[in-house]
Short mmCIF file of C-alpha atoms in Angstrom, two decimals:
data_model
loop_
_atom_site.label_atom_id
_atom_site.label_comp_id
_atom_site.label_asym_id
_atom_site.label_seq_id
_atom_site.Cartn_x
_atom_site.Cartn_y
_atom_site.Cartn_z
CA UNK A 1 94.54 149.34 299.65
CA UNK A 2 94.26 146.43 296.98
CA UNK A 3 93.15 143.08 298.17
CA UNK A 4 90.75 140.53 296.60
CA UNK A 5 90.00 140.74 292.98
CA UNK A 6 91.40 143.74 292.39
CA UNK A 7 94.55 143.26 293.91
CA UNK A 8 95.06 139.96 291.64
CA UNK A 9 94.59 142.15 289.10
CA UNK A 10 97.49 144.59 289.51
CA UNK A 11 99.55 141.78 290.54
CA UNK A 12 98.68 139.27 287.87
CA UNK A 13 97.21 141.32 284.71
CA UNK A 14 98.35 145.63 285.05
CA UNK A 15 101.98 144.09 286.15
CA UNK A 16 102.44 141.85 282.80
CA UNK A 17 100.75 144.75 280.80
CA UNK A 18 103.52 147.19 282.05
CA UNK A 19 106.19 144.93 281.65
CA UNK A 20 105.31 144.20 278.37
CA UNK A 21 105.30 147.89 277.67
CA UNK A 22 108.44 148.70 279.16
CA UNK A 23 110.36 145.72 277.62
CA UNK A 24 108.61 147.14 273.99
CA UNK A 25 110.15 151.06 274.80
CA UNK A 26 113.56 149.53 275.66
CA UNK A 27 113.47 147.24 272.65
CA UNK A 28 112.10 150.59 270.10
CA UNK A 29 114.52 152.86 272.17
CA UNK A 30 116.97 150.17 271.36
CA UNK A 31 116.12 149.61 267.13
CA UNK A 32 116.29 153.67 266.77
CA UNK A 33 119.34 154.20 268.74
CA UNK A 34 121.30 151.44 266.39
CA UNK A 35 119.33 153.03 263.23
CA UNK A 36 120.95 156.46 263.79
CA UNK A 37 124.12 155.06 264.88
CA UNK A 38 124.44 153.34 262.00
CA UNK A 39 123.14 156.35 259.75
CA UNK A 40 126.36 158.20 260.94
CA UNK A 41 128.33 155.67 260.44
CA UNK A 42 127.29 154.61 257.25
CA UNK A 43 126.91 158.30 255.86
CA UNK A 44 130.89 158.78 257.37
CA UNK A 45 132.06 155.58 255.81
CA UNK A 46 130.71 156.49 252.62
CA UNK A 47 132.21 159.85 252.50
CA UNK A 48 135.59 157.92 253.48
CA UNK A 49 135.47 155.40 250.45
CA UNK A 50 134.95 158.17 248.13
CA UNK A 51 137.87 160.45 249.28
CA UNK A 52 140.05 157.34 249.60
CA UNK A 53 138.90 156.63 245.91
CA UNK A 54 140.36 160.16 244.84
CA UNK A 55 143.75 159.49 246.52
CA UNK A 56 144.53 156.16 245.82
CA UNK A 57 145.75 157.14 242.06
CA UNK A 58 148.96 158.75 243.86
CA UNK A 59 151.83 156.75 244.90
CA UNK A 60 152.55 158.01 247.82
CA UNK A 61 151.41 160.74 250.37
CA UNK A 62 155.15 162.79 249.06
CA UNK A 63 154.16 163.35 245.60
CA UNK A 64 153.67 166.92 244.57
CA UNK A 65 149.86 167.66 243.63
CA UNK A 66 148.76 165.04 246.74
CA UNK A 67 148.40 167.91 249.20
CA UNK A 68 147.01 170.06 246.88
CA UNK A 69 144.27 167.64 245.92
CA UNK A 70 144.06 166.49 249.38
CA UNK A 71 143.16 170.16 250.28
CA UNK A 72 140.92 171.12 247.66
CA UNK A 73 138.71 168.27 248.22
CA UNK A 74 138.74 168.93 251.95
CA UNK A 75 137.74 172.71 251.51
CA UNK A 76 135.69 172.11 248.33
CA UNK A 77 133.69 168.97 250.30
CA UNK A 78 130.01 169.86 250.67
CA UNK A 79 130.13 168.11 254.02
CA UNK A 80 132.66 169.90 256.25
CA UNK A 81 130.35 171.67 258.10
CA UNK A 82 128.61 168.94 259.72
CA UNK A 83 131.93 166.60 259.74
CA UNK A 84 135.47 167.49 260.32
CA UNK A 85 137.77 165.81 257.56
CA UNK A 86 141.17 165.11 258.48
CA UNK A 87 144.29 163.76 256.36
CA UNK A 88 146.90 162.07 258.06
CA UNK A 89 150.45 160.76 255.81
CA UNK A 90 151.51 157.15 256.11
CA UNK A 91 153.42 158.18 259.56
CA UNK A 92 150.55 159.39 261.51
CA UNK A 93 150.97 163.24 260.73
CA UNK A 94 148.11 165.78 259.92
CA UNK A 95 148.50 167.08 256.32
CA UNK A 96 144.94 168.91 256.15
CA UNK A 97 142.09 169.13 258.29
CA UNK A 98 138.65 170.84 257.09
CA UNK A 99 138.55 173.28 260.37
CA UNK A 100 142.10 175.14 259.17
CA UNK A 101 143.03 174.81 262.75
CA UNK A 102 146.21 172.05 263.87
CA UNK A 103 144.61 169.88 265.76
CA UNK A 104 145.77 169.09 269.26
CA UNK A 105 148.22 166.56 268.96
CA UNK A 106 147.34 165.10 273.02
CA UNK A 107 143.53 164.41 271.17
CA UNK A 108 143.18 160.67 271.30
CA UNK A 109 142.45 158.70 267.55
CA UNK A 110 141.58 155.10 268.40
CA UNK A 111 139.92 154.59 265.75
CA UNK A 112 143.04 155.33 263.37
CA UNK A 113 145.52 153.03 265.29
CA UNK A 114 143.00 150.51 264.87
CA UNK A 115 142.67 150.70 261.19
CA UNK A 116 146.53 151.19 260.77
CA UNK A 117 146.85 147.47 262.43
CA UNK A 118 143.39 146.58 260.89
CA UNK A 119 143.12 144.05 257.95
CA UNK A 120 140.74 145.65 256.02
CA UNK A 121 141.79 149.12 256.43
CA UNK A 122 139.24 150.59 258.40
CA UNK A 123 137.54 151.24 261.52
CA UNK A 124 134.75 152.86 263.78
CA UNK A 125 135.39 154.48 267.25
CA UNK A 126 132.39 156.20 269.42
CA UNK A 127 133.14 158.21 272.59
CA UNK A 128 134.25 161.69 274.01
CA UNK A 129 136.44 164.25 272.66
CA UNK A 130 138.38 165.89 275.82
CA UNK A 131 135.85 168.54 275.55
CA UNK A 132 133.13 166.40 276.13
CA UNK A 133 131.49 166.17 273.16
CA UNK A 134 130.34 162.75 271.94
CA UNK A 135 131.51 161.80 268.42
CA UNK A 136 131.60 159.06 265.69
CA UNK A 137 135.07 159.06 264.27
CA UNK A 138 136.14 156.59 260.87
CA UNK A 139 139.00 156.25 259.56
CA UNK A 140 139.87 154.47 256.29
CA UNK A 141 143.81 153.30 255.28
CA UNK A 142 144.34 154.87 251.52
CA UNK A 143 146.60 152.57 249.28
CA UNK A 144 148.13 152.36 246.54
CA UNK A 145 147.83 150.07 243.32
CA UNK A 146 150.59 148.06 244.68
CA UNK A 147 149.36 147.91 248.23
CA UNK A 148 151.85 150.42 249.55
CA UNK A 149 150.08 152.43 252.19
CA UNK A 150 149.57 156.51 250.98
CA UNK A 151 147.30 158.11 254.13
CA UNK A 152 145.05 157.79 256.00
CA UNK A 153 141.34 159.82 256.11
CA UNK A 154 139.69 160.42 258.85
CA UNK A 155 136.21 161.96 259.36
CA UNK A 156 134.51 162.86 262.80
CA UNK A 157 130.98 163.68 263.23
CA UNK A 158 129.50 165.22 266.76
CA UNK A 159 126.56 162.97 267.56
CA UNK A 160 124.68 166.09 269.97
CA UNK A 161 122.14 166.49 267.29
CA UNK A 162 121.69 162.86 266.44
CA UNK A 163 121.38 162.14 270.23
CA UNK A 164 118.70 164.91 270.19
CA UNK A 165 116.90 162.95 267.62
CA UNK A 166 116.88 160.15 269.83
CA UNK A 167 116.20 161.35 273.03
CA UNK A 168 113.58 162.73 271.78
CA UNK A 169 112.16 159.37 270.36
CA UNK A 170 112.44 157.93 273.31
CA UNK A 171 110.50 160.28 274.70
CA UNK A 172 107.86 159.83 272.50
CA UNK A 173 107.82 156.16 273.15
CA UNK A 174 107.76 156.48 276.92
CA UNK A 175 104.77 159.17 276.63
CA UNK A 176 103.30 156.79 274.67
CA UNK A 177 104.06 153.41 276.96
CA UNK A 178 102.32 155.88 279.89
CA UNK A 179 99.72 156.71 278.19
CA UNK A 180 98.57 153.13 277.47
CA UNK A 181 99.77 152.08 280.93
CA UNK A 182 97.13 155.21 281.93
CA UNK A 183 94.32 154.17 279.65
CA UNK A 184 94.43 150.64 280.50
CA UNK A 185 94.59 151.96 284.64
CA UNK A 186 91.62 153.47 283.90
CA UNK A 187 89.89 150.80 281.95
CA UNK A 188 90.81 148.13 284.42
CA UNK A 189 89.68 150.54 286.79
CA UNK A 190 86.69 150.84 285.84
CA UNK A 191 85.69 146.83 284.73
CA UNK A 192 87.03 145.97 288.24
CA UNK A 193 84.58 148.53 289.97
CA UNK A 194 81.70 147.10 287.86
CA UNK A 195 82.55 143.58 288.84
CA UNK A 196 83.66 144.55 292.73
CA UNK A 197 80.75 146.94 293.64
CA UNK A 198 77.93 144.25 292.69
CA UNK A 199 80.28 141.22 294.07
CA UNK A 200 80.04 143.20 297.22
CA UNK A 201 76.31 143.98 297.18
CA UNK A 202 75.69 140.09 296.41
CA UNK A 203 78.12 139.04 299.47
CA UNK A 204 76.22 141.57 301.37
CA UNK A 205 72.55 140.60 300.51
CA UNK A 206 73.88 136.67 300.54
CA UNK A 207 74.75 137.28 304.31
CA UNK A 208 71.20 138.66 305.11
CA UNK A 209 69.75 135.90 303.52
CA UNK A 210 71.93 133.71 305.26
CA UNK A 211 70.64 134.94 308.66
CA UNK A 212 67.26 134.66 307.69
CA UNK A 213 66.28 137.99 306.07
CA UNK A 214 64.62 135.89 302.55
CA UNK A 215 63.28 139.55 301.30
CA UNK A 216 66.64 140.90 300.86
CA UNK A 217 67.07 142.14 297.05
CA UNK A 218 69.82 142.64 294.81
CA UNK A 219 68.94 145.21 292.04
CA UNK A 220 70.16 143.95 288.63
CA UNK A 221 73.21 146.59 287.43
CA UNK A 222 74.19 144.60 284.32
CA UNK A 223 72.76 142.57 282.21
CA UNK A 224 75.62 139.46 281.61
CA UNK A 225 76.78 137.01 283.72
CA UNK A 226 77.19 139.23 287.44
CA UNK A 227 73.12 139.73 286.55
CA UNK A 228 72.09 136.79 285.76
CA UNK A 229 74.12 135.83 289.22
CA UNK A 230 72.08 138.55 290.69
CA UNK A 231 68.60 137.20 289.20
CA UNK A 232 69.96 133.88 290.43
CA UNK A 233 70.58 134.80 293.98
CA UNK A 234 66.64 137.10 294.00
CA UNK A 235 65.61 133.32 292.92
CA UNK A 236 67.02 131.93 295.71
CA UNK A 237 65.78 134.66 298.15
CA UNK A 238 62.37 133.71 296.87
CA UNK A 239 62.11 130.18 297.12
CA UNK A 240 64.14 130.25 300.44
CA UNK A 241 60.98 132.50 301.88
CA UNK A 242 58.60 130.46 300.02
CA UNK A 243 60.38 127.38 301.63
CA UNK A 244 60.40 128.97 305.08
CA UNK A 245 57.02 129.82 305.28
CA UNK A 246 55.80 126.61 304.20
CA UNK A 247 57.89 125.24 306.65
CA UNK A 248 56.48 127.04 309.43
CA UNK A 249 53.08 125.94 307.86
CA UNK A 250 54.06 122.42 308.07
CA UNK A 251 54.97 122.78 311.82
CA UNK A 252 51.86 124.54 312.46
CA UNK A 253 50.00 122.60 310.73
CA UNK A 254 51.83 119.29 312.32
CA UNK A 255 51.35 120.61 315.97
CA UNK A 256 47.38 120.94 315.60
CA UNK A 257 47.68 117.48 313.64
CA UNK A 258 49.01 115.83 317.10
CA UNK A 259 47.26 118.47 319.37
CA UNK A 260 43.71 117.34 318.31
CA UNK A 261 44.59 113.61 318.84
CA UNK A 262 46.31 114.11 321.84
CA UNK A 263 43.71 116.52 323.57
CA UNK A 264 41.30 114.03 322.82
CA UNK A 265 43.03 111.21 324.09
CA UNK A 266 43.64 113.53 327.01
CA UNK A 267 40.04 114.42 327.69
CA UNK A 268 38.68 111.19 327.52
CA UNK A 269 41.32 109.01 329.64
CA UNK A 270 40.30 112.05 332.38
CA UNK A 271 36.91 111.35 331.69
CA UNK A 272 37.39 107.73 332.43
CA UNK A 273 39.85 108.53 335.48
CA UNK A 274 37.18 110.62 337.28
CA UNK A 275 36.09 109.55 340.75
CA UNK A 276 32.93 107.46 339.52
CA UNK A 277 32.75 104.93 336.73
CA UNK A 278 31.12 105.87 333.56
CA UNK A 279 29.14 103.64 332.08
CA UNK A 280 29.53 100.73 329.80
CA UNK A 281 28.38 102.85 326.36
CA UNK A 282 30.71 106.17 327.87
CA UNK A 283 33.43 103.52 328.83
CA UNK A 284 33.33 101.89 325.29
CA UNK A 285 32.63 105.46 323.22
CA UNK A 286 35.92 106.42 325.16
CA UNK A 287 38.22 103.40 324.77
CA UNK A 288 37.15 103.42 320.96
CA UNK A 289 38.24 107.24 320.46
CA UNK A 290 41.55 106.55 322.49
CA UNK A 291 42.20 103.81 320.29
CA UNK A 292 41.07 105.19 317.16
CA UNK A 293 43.15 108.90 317.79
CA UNK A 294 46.12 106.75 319.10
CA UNK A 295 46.24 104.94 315.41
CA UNK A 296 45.62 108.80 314.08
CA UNK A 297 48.47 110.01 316.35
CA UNK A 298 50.65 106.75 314.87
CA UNK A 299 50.18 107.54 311.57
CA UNK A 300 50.85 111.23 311.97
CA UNK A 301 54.49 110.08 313.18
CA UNK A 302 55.20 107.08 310.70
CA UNK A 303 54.68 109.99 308.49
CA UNK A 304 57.13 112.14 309.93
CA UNK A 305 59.47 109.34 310.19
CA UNK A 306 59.15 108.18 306.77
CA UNK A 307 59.64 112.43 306.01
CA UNK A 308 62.92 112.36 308.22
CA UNK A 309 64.34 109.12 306.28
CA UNK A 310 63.33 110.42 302.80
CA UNK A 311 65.04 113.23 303.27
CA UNK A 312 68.50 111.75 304.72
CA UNK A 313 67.56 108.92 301.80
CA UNK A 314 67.83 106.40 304.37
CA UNK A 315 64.18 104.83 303.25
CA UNK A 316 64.60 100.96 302.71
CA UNK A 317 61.99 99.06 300.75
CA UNK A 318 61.93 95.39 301.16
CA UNK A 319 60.50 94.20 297.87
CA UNK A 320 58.12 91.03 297.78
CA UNK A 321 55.77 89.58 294.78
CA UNK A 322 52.29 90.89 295.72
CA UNK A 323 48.93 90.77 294.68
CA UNK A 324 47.80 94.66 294.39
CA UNK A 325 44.60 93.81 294.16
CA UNK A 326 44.64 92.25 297.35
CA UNK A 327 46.52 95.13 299.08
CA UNK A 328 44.06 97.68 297.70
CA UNK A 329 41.04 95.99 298.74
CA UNK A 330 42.35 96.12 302.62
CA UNK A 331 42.99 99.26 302.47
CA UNK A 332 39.39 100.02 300.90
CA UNK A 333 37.86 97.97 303.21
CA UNK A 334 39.91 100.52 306.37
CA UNK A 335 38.28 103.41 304.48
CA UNK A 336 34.67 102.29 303.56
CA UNK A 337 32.89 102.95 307.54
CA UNK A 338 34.75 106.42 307.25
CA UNK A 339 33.37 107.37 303.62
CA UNK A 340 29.72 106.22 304.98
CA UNK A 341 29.82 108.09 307.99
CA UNK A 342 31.13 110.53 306.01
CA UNK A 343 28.10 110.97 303.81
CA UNK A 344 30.15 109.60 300.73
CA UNK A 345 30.45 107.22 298.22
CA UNK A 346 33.54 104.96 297.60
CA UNK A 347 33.08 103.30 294.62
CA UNK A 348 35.70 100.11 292.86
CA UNK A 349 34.73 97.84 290.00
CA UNK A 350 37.40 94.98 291.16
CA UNK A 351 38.81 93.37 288.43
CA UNK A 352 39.27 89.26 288.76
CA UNK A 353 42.95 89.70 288.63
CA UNK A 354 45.68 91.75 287.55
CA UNK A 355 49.51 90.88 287.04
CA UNK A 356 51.42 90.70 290.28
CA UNK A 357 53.54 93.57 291.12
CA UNK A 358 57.15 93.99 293.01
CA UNK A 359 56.81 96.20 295.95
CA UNK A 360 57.23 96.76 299.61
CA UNK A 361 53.51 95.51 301.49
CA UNK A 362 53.61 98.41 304.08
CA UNK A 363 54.84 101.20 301.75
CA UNK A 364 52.35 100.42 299.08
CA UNK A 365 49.58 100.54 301.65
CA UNK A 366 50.85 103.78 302.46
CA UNK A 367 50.55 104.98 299.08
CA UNK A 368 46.99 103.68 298.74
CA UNK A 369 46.01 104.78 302.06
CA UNK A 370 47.55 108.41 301.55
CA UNK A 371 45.70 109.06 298.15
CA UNK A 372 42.18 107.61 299.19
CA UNK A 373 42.41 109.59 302.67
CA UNK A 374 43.02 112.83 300.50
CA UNK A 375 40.42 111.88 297.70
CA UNK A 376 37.73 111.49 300.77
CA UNK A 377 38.89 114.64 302.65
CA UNK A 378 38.71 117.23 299.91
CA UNK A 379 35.19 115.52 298.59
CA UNK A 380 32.46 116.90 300.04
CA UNK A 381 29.57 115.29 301.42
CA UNK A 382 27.29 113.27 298.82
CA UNK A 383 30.34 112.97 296.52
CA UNK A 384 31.99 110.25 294.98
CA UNK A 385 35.79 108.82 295.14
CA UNK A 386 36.58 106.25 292.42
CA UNK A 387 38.96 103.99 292.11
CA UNK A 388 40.03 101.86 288.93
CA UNK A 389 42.55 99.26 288.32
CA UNK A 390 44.17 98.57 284.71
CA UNK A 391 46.36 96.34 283.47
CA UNK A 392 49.37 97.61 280.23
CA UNK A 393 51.51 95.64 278.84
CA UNK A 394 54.49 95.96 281.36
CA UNK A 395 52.48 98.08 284.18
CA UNK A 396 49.50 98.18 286.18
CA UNK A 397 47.39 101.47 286.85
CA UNK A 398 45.33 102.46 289.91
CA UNK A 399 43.64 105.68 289.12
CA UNK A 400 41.76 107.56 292.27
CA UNK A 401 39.03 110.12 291.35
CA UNK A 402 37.23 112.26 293.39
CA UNK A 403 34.41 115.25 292.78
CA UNK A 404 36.06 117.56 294.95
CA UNK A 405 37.40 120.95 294.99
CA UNK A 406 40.02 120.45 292.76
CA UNK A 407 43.27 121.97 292.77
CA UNK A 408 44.28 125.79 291.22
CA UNK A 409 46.21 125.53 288.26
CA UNK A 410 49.36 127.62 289.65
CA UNK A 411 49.14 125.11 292.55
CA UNK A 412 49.30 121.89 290.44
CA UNK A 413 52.96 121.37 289.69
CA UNK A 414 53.71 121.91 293.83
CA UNK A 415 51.53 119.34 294.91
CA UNK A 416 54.15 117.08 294.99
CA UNK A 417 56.73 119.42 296.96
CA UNK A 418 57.41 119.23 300.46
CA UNK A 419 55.55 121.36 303.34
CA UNK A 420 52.96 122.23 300.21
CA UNK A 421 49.64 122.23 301.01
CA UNK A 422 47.03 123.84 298.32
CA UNK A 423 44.60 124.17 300.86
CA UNK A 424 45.03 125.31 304.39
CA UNK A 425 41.75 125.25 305.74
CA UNK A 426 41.85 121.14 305.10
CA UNK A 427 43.71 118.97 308.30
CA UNK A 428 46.47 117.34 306.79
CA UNK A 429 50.21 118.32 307.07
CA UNK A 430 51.50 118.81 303.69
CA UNK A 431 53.97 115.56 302.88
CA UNK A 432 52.06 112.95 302.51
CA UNK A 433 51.50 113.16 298.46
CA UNK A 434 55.69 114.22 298.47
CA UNK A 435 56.03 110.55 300.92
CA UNK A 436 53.73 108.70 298.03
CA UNK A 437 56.03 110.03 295.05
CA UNK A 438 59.36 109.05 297.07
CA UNK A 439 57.54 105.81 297.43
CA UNK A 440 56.35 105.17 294.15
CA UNK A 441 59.64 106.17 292.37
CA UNK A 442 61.39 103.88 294.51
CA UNK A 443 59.35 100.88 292.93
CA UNK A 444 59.95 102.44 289.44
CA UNK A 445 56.90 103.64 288.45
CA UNK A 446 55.03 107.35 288.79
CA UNK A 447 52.66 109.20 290.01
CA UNK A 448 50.40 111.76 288.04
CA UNK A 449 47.94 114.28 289.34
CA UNK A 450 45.33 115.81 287.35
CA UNK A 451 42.74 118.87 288.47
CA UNK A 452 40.50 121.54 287.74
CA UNK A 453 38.92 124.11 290.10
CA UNK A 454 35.22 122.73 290.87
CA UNK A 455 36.08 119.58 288.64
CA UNK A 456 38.06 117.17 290.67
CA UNK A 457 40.97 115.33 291.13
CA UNK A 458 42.36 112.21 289.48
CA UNK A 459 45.38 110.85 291.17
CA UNK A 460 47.40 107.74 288.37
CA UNK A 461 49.94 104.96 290.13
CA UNK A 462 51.50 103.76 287.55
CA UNK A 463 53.45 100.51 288.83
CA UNK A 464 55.66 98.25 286.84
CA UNK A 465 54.53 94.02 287.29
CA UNK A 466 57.19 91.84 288.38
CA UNK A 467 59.10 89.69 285.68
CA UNK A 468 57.61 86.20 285.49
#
C-alpha cells in the first residue's frame, strides 16, 4: 500500500507528528489531572486548618462545650454537602460526623493512622471507599497550646465529579490530538499526491525517452521546483531529438561522403580492368581520379577518426615551434588548382613574417585546410575567399573570408556543434568546423565565426606565439 516517497513519509514524518501529539495529550492529561487533584486537596486541607484552628483553644477532646462546638461547626459548615466532616477524640473514636449517620467502624482511614504517627500532623490518602466510590480523604492532628493531642478532623470528598471534569478534558485533548493527526493526514496527503503523481509521469515519460520516443511530453502541473524538473526533462526531450536527427544526418550524410569516392574509384578501376587497354589519356584520367578520390576517401576517415578521439578526449597534439606562415602557404598552394577550376578566386597578401607559433604541424593543417575547403565550397562561382594574417601583441590572427551564402542567424551559434550542418544541400559531413574548434582550443587560442544571409562568412584563428 505505501512504498517509495510516501511510505518514508508515514514512517519518518506522520509517525514523529503523532508521537509528538500523543506524548503532548498524555503530558496535558497529566498537568490537569494533578491540577484538580490538588484543587481537592488543597480546598480539603484548608477547610481542615480552619476547623483545627477553632478547636485547638480546648484542652482536651473531654471538656464540656468541645462536642458542642465540634457539632455546631460540623452542621453549621457551608461545606458538608459536598464533603463529609468527621471528628475523631485523641483515641480514634467518632464524636461527630456531618452525615448524622455512625459511620461503619470496618471503613478503612489510612490517612488518619498516618497523621496520628505523622510529624507534622497531617496527611492525604486517595482510593476507594468499600462501596466503590473514589475519594480524597485529609486528616489533620488538633493540639493543644502545650502540644497535648485534642482530636483529630477528618474531611472526605468523592472525586466522581472531579473525575468527570477530567475525563472530560481528556477527551477534549484527544479530539483535538485526532483532529490535527486528521488534518495533517490530509495535508500530507495531498502534498505527497502533488509530488508522487508528476514524479510518476516524469519516470514514465523519462522511460519513453529512454527507448527512443524524443517527442514524449510532460505537461507542466506546478510551477516550483517538480516544473521546472518537468521543463528540464521537455529540454532534454528536445535536444535529444534534435541530437538524433542530426545524427542520422551525419550518417547519411557520411555514407554518400564515402559512397561517391568509392563508386568512383569503383567505376574507374573496372574501367581500367576491362578486357582491352584504354588508352594512355583514359589510363592517366583514371589513375588521377583513383588517386585523387582515394586522398578524398582518406580525409573523410582521418576526420572520423579525429571525431572518434575528440570525443573519448583521447586527441594528442605533439607541439613544435612553427612558422604559420609557412604551413598556410602549403596548404594554399593544395587549394589554389581547385579554386581555379572552380571558377574562383583565392586571394592572400603574405606578410614577410609573423611571430612563430606553438602547435601540432598536421593538426594545424587540418584547421587551415578545413576552413579554406568550406570558404571555397559555400562560394559560388566568380567569388572570392580571402585570407589575412595579423600579428597582436601575444597572438597571431588568420582571418578566412568568403562571398558566399552566409549562414542564418538562428544557425550561427550551432555551427560549431557536432553532426550540425546549416546547409544540407552542400557535401560535407557536419564535424569538421566542431574538429577545428577541438583543435584550436587545444593550442589555446579560438575560433570565431561571423555571417550574414547573402553577405558572407568570416572565419578568425586566433593563435597564441610561442614564448621566445
Amino acid at each position: 500500500m505505501f512504498k517509495g516517497i510516501t511510505k518514508r513519509w508515514v514512517l519518518n514524518t506522520l509517525c514523529a507528528i503523532v508521537a509528538v501529539i500523543v506524548l503532548v495529550v498524555v503530558s496535558l492529561s497529566y498537568v490537569v489531572s494533578t491540577y484538580y487533584y490538588s484543587s481537592v486537596e488543597q480546598n480539603l486541607n484548608g477547610r481542615s486548618v480552619e476547623f483545627a484552628n477553632i478547636l485547638s483553644g480546648f484542652r482536651s477532646d473531654m471538656d464540656q462545650t468541645f462536642t458542642s462546638t465540634a457539632r455546631d461547626y460540623v452542621e453549621n459548615s457551608p461545606h458538608k454537602e459536598r464533603m463529609e466532616i468527621t471528628v475523631l477524640s485523641h483515641s480514634g473514636d467518632i464524636l461527630v460526623t456531618s452525615t448524622g449517620f455512625t459511620p461503619d467502624k470496618e471503613e478503612p482511614m489510612p490517612d488518619y493512622e498516618s497523621a496520628r504517627n505523622s510529624s507534622s500532623g497531617y496527611a492525604k490518602w486517595v482510593g476507594k471507599l468499600s462501596s466503590g466510590e473514589k475519594v480524597t480523604a485529609v486528616t489533620r492532628i488538633v493540639k493543644s497550646s502545650d502540644g497535648n493531642t485534642i482530636c483529630a478532623v477528618r474531611y472526605v470528598s468523592s472525586m466522581e465529579a472531579t473525575d468527570k471534569l477530567l475525563f472530560a478534558a481528556i477527551a477534549i485533548f484527544i479530539a483535538i490530538g485526532l483532529v490535527v493527526i486528521a488534518l495533517v493526514i490530509l495535508s500530507g496527503t495531498y502534498f505527497i499526491r502533488s509530488i508522487v503523481r508528476p514524479v510518476r509521469v516524469i519516470s514514465d515519460t523519462a522511460k519513453k525517452i529512454a527507448q527512443g520516443d524524443f517527442n514524449a511530453k510532460i505537461d507542466k502541473m506546478y510551477d516550483d521546483e517538480i516544473g521546472d524538473l518537468c521543463d528540464s526533462i521537455n529540454d532534454m526531450a528536445k535536444e535529444l531529438g534534435a541530437s538524433e536527427r542530426m545524427k542520422n544526418d551525419f550518417i547519411s550524410s557520411v555514407s554518400h561522403e564515402l559512397r561517391t569516392p568509392l563508386t568512383a574509384i569503383k567505376g574507374w578501376a573496372e574501367t581500367m580492368h576491362g578486357t582491352e587497354l584504354p588508352d594512355k589519356a583514359t589510363f592517366d584520367k583514371g589513375i588521377d581520379i583513383i588517386v585523387k578520390e582515394s586522398t578524398r576517401l582518406t580525409g573523410i576517415v582521418e576526420e572520423l577518426l579525429d571525431f572518434s578521439r575528440m570525443q573519448n578526449e583521447s586527441m594528442i597534439l605533439r607541439f613544435e615551434k612553427l612558422d604559420i606562415l609557412a604551413e598556410l602557404d602549403e596548404v594554399l598552394y593544395m587549394m589554389r588548382d581547385r579554386a581555379i577550376s572552380e571558377g574562383k578566386h583565392l586571394l592572400y597578401d603574405q606578410p614577410e613574417s609573423m611571430p612563430a607559433i606553438m602547435a601540432d604541424k598536421n593538426k594545424l593543417k587540418q584547421v587551415f585546410l578545413n576552413i579554406v575547403d568550406n570558404a571555397l565550397k559555400y562560394t559560388p562561382a566568380e567569388g572570392v575567399v580571402g585570407i589575412q594574417v595579423l600579428s597582436e601583441s601575444q597572438s597571431v590572427r588568420v582571418i578566412v573570408t568568403d562571398t558566399g551564402c552566409g549562414i542564418a542567424p538562428d544557425d550561427l551559434p550551432r555551427v560549431k556543434d557536432k553532426f550540425f550542418k546549416a546547409n544540407q544541400s552542400v557535401r560535407g559531413s557536419g564535424i569538421g568546423l566542431a574538429i577545428a574548434d577541438e583543435i584550436v582550443q587545444k593550442h589555446g587560442g579560438n575560433l570565431e565565426i561571423e555571417s550574414g544571409i547573402g553577405v558572407g562568412t568570416t572565419v578568425t584563428i586566433t593563435l597564441p606565439v610561442a614564448n621566445s
